[in-house]
PDB file of C-alpha atoms in Angstrom:
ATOM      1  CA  UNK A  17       0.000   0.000   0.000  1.00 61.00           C
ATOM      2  CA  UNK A  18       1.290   3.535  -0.418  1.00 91.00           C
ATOM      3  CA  UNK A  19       0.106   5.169   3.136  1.00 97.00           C
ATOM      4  CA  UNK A  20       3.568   5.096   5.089  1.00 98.00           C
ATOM      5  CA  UNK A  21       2.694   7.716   7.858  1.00 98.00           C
ATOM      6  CA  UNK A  22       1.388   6.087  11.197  1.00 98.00           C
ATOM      7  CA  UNK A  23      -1.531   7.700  12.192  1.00 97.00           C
ATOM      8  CA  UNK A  24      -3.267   7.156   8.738  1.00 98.00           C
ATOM      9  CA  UNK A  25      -2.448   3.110   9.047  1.00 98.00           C
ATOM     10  CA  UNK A  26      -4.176   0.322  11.184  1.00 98.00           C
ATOM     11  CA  UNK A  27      -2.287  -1.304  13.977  1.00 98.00           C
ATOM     12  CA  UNK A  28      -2.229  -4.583  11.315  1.00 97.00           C
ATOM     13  CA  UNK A  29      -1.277  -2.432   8.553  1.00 97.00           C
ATOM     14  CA  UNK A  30       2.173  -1.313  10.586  1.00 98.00           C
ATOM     15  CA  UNK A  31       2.647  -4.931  11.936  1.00 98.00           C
ATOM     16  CA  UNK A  32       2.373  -6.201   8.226  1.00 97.00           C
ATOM     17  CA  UNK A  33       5.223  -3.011   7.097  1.00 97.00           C
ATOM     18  CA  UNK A  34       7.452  -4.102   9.708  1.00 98.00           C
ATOM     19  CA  UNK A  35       7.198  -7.996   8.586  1.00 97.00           C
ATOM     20  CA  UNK A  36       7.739  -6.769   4.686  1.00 96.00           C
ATOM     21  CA  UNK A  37      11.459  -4.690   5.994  1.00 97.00           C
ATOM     22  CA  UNK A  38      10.324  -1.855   7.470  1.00 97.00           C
ATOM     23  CA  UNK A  39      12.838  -1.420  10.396  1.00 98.00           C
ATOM     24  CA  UNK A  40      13.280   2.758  10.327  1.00 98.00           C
ATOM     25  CA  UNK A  41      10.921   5.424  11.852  1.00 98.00           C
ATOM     26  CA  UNK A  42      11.353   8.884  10.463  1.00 98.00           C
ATOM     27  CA  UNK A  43      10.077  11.504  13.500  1.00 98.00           C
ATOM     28  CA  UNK A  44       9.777  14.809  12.015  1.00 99.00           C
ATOM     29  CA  UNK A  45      10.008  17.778  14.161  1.00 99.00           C
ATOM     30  CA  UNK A  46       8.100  21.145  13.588  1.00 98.00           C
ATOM     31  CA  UNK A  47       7.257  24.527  15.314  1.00 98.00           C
ATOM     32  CA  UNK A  48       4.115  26.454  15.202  1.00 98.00           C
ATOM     33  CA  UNK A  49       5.448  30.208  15.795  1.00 98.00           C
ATOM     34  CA  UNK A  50       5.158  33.429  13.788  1.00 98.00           C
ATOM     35  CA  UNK A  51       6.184  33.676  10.299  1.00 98.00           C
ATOM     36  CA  UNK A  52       5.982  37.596   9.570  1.00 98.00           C
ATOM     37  CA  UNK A  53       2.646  38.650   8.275  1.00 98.00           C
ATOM     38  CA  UNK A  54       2.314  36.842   5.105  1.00 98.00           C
ATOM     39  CA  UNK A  55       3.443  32.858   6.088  1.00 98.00           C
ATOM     40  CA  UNK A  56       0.623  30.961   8.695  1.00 98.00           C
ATOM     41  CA  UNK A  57       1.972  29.866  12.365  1.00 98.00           C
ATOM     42  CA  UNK A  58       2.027  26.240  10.949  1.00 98.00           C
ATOM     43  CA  UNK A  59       4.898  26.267   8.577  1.00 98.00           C
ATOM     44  CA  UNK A  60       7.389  24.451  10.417  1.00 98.00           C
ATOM     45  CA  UNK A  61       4.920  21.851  11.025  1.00 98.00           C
ATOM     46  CA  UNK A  62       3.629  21.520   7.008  1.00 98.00           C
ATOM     47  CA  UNK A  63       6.775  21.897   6.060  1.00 98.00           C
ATOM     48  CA  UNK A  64       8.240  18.454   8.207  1.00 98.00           C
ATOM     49  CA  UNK A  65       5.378  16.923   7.412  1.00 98.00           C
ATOM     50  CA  UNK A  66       5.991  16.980   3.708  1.00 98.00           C
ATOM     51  CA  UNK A  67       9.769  15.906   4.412  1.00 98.00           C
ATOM     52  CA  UNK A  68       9.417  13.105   5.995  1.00 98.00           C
ATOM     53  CA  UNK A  69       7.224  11.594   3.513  1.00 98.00           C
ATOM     54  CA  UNK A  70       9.937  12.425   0.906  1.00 98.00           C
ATOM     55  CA  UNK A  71      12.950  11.273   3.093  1.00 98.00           C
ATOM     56  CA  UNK A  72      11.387   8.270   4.275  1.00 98.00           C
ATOM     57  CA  UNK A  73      10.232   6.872   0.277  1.00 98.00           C
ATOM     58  CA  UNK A  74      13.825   8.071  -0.530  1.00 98.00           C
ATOM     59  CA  UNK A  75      15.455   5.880   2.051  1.00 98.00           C
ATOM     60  CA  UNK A  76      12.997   2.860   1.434  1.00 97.00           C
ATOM     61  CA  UNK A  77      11.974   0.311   4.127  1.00 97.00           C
ATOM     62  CA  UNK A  78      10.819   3.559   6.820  1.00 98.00           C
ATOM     63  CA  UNK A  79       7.819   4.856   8.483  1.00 98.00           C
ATOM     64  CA  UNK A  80       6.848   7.955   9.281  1.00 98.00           C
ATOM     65  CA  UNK A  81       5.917   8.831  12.690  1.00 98.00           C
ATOM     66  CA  UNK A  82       3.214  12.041  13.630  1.00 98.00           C
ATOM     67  CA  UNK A  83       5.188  15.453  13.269  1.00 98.00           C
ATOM     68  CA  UNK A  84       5.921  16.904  17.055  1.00 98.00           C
ATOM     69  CA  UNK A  85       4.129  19.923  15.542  1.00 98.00           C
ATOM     70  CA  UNK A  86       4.927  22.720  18.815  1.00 98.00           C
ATOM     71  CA  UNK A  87       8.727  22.940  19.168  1.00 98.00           C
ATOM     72  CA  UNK A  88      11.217  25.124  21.205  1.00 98.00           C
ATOM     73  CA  UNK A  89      10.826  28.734  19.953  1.00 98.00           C
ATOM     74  CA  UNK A  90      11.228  31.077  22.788  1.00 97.00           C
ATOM     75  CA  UNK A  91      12.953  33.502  20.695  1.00 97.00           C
ATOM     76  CA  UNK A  92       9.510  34.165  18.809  1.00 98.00           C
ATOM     77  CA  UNK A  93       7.476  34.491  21.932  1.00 98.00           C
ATOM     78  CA  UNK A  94       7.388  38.062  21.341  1.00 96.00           C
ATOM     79  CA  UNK A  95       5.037  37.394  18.966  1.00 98.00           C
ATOM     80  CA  UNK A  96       1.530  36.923  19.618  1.00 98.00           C
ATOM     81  CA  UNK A  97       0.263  33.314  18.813  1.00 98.00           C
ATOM     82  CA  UNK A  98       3.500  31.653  19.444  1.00 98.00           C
ATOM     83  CA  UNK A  99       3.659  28.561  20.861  1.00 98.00           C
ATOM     84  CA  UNK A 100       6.825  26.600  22.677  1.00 98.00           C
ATOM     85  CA  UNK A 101       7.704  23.564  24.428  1.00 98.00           C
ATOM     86  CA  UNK A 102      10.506  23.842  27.227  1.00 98.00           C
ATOM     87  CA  UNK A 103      13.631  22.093  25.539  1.00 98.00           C
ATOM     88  CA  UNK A 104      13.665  19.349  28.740  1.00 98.00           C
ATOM     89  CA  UNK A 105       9.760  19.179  27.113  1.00 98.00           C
ATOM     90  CA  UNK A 106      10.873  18.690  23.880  1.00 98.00           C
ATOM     91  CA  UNK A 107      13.297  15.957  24.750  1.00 98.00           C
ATOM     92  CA  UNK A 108      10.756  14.041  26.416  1.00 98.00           C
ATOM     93  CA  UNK A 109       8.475  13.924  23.911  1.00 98.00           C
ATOM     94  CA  UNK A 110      11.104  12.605  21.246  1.00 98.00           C
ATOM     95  CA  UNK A 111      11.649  10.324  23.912  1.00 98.00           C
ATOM     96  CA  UNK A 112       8.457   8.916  24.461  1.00 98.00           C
ATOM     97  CA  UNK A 113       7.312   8.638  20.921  1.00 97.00           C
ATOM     98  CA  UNK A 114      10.160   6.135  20.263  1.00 98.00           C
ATOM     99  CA  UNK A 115      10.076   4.410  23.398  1.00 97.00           C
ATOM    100  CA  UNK A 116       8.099   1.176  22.164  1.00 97.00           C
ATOM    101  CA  UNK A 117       9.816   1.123  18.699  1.00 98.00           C
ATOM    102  CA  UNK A 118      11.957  -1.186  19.245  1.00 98.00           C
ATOM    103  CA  UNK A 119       9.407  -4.115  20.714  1.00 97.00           C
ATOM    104  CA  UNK A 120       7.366  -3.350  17.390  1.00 97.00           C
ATOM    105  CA  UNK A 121      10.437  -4.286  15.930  1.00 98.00           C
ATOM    106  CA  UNK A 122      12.150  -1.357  14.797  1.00 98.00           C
ATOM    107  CA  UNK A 123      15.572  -0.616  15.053  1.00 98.00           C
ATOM    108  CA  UNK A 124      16.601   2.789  13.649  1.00 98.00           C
ATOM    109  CA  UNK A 125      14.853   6.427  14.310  1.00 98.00           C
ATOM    110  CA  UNK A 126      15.620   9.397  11.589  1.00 98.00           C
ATOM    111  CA  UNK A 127      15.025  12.635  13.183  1.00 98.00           C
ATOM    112  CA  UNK A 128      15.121  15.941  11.834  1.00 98.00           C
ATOM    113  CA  UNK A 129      13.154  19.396  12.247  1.00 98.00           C
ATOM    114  CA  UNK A 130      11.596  21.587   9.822  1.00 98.00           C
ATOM    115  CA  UNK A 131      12.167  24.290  12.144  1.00 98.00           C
ATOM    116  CA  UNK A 132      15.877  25.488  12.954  1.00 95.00           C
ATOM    117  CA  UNK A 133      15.278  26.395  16.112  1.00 95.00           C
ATOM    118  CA  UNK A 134      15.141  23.201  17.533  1.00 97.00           C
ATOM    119  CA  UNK A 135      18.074  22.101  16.242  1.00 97.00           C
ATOM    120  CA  UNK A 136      20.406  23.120  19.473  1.00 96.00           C
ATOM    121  CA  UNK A 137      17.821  21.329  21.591  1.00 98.00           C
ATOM    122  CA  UNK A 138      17.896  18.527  19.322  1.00 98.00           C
ATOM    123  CA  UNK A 139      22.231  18.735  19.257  1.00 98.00           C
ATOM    124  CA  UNK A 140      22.031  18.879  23.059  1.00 98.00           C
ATOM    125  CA  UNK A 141      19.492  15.304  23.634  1.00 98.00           C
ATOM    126  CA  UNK A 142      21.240  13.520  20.580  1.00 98.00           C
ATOM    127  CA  UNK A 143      23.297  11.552  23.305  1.00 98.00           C
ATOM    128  CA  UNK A 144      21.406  11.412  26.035  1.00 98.00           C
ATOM    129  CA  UNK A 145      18.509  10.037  23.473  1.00 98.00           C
ATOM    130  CA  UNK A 146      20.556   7.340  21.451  1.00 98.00           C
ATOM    131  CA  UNK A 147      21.274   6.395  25.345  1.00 98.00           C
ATOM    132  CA  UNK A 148      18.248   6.278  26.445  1.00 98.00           C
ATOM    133  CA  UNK A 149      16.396   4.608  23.430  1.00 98.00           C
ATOM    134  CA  UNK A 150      19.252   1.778  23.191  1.00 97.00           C
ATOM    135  CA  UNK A 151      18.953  -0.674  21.288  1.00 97.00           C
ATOM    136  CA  UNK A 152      17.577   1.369  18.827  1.00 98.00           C
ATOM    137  CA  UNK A 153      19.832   3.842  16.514  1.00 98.00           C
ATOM    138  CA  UNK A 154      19.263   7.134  16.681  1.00 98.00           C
ATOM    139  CA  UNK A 155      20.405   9.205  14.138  1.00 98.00           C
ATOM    140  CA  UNK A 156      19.614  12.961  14.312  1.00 98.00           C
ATOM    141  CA  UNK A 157      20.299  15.701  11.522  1.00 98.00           C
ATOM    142  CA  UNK A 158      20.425  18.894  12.820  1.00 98.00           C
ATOM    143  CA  UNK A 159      22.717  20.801  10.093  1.00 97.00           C
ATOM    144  CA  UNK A 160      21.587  24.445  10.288  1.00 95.00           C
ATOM    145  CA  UNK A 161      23.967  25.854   8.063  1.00 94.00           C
ATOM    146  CA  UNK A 162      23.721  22.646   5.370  1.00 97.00           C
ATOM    147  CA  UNK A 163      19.935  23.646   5.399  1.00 97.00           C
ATOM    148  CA  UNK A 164      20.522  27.563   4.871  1.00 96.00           C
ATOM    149  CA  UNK A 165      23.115  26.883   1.844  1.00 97.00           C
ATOM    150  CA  UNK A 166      21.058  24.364   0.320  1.00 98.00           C
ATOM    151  CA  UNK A 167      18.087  26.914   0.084  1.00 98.00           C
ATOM    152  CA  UNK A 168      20.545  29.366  -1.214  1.00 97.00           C
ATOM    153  CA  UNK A 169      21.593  27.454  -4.173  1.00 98.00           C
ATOM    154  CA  UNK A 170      18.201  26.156  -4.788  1.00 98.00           C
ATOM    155  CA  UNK A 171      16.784  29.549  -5.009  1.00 98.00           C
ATOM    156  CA  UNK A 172      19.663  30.762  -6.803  1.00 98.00           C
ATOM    157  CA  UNK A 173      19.556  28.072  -9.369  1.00 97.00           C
ATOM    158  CA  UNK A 174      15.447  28.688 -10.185  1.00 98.00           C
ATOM    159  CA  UNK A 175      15.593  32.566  -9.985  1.00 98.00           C
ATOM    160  CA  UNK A 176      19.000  34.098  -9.271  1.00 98.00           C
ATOM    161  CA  UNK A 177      17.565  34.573  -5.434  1.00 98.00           C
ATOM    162  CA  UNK A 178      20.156  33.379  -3.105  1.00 97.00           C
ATOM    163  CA  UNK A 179      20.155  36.666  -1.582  1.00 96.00           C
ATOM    164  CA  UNK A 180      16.707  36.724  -0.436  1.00 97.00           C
ATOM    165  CA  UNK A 181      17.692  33.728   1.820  1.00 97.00           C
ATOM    166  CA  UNK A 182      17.567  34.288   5.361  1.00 95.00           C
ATOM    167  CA  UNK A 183      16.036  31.202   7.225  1.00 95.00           C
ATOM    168  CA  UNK A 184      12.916  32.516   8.553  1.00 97.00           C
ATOM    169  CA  UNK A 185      10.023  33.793   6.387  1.00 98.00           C
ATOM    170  CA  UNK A 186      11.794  34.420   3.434  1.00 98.00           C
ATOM    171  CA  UNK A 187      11.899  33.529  -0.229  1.00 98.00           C
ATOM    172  CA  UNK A 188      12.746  29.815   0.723  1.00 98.00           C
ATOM    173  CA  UNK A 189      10.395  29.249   3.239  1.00 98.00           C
ATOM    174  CA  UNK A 190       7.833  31.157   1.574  1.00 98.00           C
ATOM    175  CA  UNK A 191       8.420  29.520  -1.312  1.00 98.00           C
ATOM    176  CA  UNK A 192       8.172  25.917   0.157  1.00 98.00           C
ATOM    177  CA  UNK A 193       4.336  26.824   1.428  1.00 98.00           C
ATOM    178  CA  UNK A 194       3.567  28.037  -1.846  1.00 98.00           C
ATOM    179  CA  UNK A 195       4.666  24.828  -3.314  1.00 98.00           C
ATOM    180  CA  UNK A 196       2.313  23.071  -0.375  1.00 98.00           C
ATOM    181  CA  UNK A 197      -0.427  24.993   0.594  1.00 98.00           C
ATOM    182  CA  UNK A 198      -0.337  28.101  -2.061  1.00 98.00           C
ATOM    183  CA  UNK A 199      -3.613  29.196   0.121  1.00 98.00           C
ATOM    184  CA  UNK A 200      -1.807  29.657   2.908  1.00 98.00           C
ATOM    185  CA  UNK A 201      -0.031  32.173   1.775  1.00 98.00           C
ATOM    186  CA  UNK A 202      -1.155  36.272   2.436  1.00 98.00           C
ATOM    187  CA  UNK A 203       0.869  37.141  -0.907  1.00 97.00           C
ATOM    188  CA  UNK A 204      -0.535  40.904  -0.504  1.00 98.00           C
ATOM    189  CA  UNK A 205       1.587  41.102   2.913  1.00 98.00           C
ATOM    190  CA  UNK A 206       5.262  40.086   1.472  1.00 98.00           C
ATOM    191  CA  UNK A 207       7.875  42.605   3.309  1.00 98.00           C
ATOM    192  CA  UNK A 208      11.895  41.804   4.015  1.00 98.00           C
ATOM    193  CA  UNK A 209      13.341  41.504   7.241  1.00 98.00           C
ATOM    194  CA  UNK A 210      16.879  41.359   8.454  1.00 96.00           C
ATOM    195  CA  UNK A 211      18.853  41.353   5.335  1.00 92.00           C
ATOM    196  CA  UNK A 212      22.469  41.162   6.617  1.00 89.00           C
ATOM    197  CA  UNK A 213      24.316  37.633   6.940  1.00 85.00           C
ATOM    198  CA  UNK A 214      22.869  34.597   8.723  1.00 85.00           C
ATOM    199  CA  UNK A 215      25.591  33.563  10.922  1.00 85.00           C
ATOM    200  CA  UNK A 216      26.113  31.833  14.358  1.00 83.00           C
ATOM    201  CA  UNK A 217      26.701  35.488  16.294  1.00 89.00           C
ATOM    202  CA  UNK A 218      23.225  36.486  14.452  1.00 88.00           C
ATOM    203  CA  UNK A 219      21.554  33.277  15.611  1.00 86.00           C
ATOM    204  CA  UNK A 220      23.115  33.846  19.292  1.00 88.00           C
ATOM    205  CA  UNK A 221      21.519  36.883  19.553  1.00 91.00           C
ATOM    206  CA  UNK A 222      18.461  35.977  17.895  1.00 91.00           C
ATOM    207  CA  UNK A 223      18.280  32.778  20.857  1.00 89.00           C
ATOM    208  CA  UNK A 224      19.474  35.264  23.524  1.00 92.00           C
ATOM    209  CA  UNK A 225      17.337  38.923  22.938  1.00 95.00           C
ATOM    210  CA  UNK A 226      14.434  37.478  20.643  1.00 95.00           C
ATOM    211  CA  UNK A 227      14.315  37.625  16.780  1.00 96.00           C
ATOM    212  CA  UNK A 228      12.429  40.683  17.364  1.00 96.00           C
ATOM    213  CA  UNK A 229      15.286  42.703  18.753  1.00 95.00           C
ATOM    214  CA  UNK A 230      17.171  41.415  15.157  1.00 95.00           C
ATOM    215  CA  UNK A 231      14.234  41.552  12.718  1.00 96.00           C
ATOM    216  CA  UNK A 232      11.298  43.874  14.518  1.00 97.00           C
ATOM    217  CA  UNK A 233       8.963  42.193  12.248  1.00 98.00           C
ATOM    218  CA  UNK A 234       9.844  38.680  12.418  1.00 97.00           C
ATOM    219  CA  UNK A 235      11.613  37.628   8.926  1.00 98.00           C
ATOM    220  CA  UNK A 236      14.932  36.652   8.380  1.00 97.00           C
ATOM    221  CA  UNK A 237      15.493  37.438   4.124  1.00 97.00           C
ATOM    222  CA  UNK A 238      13.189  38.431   1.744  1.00 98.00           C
ATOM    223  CA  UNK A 239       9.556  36.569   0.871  1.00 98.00           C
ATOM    224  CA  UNK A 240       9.590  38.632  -2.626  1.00 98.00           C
ATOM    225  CA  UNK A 241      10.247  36.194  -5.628  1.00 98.00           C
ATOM    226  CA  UNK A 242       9.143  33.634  -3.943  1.00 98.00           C
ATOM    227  CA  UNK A 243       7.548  30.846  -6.116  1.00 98.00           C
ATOM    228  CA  UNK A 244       6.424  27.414  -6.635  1.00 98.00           C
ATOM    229  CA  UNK A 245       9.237  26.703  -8.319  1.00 98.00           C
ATOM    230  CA  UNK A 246      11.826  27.818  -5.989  1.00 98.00           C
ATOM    231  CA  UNK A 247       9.874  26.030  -3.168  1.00 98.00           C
ATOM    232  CA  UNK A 248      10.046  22.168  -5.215  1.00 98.00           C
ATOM    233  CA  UNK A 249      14.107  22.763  -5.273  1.00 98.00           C
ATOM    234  CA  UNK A 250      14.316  23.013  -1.466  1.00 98.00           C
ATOM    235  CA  UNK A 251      12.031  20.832  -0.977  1.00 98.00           C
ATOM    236  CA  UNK A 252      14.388  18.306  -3.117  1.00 98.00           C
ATOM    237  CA  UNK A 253      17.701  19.682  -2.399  1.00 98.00           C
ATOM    238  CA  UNK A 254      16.684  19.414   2.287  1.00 98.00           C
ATOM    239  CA  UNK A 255      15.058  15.928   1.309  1.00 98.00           C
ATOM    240  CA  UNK A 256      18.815  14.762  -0.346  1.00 98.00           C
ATOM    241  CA  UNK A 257      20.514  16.168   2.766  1.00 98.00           C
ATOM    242  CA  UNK A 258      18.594  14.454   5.279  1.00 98.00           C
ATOM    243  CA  UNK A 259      18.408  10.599   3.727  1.00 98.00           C
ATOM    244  CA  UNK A 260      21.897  10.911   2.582  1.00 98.00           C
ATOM    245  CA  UNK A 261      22.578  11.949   6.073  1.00 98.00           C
ATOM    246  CA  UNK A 262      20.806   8.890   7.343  1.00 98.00           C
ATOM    247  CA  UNK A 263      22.155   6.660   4.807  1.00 98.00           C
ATOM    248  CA  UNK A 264      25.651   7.528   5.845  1.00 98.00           C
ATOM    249  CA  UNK A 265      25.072   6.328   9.426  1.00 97.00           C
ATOM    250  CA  UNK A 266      23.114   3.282   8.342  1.00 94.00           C
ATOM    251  CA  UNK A 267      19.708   3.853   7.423  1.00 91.00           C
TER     252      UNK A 267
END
């Protein structure tokens, strides 16, 4: 059958996956938090949801576990309608998702976020997770600046738009729900953010003070140019990372 996400399958249908070679569990993380004034609160969530679909067909032989949809975003709190788990929270909930795998005879978990933000929550539990979890493998990609430099050369190699890249609302992410849920998108309400470079110190601060005190209102880059288009080659280009990623450690 062609369903491969868990919460759309019978109990039998999973038992009967597992029997036929299925032996990974993708667990896609999300966020819901504010995306400027043109992107919904949901777009970390969509956006993971639609990866792990991709990543697990591309790996072959995998599952794909519900999306964690709330994720650690403090930094966005500033912003009315965000929500966020505490990291200790977060972990947990990885945690207890995957704590039965391994008797429903699984033995590998592929975890990865659609929201950047988690990923120093996610670098901090990788450990103490894989530990915990035993004897299943854990294998967690949390590659923020992979992610940011694939989206680059995916929107430069569409529409020259590289620039426009920021991480957060702009013509990547923007792009990606356009290639989703195009009616998600307020297309009337496109306006750039912080348009210097995207680098650790930035991110720091961003963690530390709130993306408000580096982008007042909210986006990292530049929505305009977004397109379809632009939003199928990062959608391709984070899907190679993330199974090749997983491949390389045994997936």
């Amino acid at each position: 059958m062609d369903e491969i996400r868990f919460e759309f399958m019978t109990s039998a249908e999973i038992t009967a996956a597992v029997a036929d070679g299925a032996r990974t569990a993708v667990l896609p993380l999300g966020a819901v938090e504010q995306h400027g004034q043109h992107l919904p609160l949901s777009m970390d969530a969509d956006h993971a949801d639609e990866l792990a679909v991709r990543v697990a067909r591309r790996l072959g032989g995998a599952l794909v576990l519900p999306t964690v949809r709330v994720g650690y975003s403090p930094h966005h709190l500033g912003f009315t309608g965000t929500l966020s788990l505490r990291a200790s929270t977060l972990e947990a909930v990885c945690h207890d998702y995957c704590s039965h795998l391994a008797e429903h005879g699984f033995e590998r978990i592929v975890m990865f976020s659609g929201h950047i933000g988690n990923h120093p929550v996610m670098r901090d539990f990788e450990v103490r997770l894989a530990a915990a979890l035993a004897p299943l493998t854990v294998i967690v990609f949390s590659d923020t600046e992979a992610i940011l430099n694939a989206w680059q050369l995916a929107a430069d190699s569409v529409a020259s738009l590289g620039a426009n890249v920021g991480g957060h609302a702009d013509v990547a992410e923007t792009s990606v729900m356009l290639a989703l849920h195009p009616q998600r998108v307020r297309l009337d309400r496109f306006a750039r953010g912080y348009a210097g470079k995207v680098d650790q110190q930035l991110l720091d601060r961003a963690f530390q003070d709130g993306i408000g005190a580096v982008s007042p209102n909210g986006v990292l880059g530049d929505p305009e140019g977004a397109s379809e288009w632009i939003g199928a080659a990062c959608l391709d280009a984070v899907t190679s990372l993330i199974a090749d990623y997983a491949r390389a450690r045994g997936a």
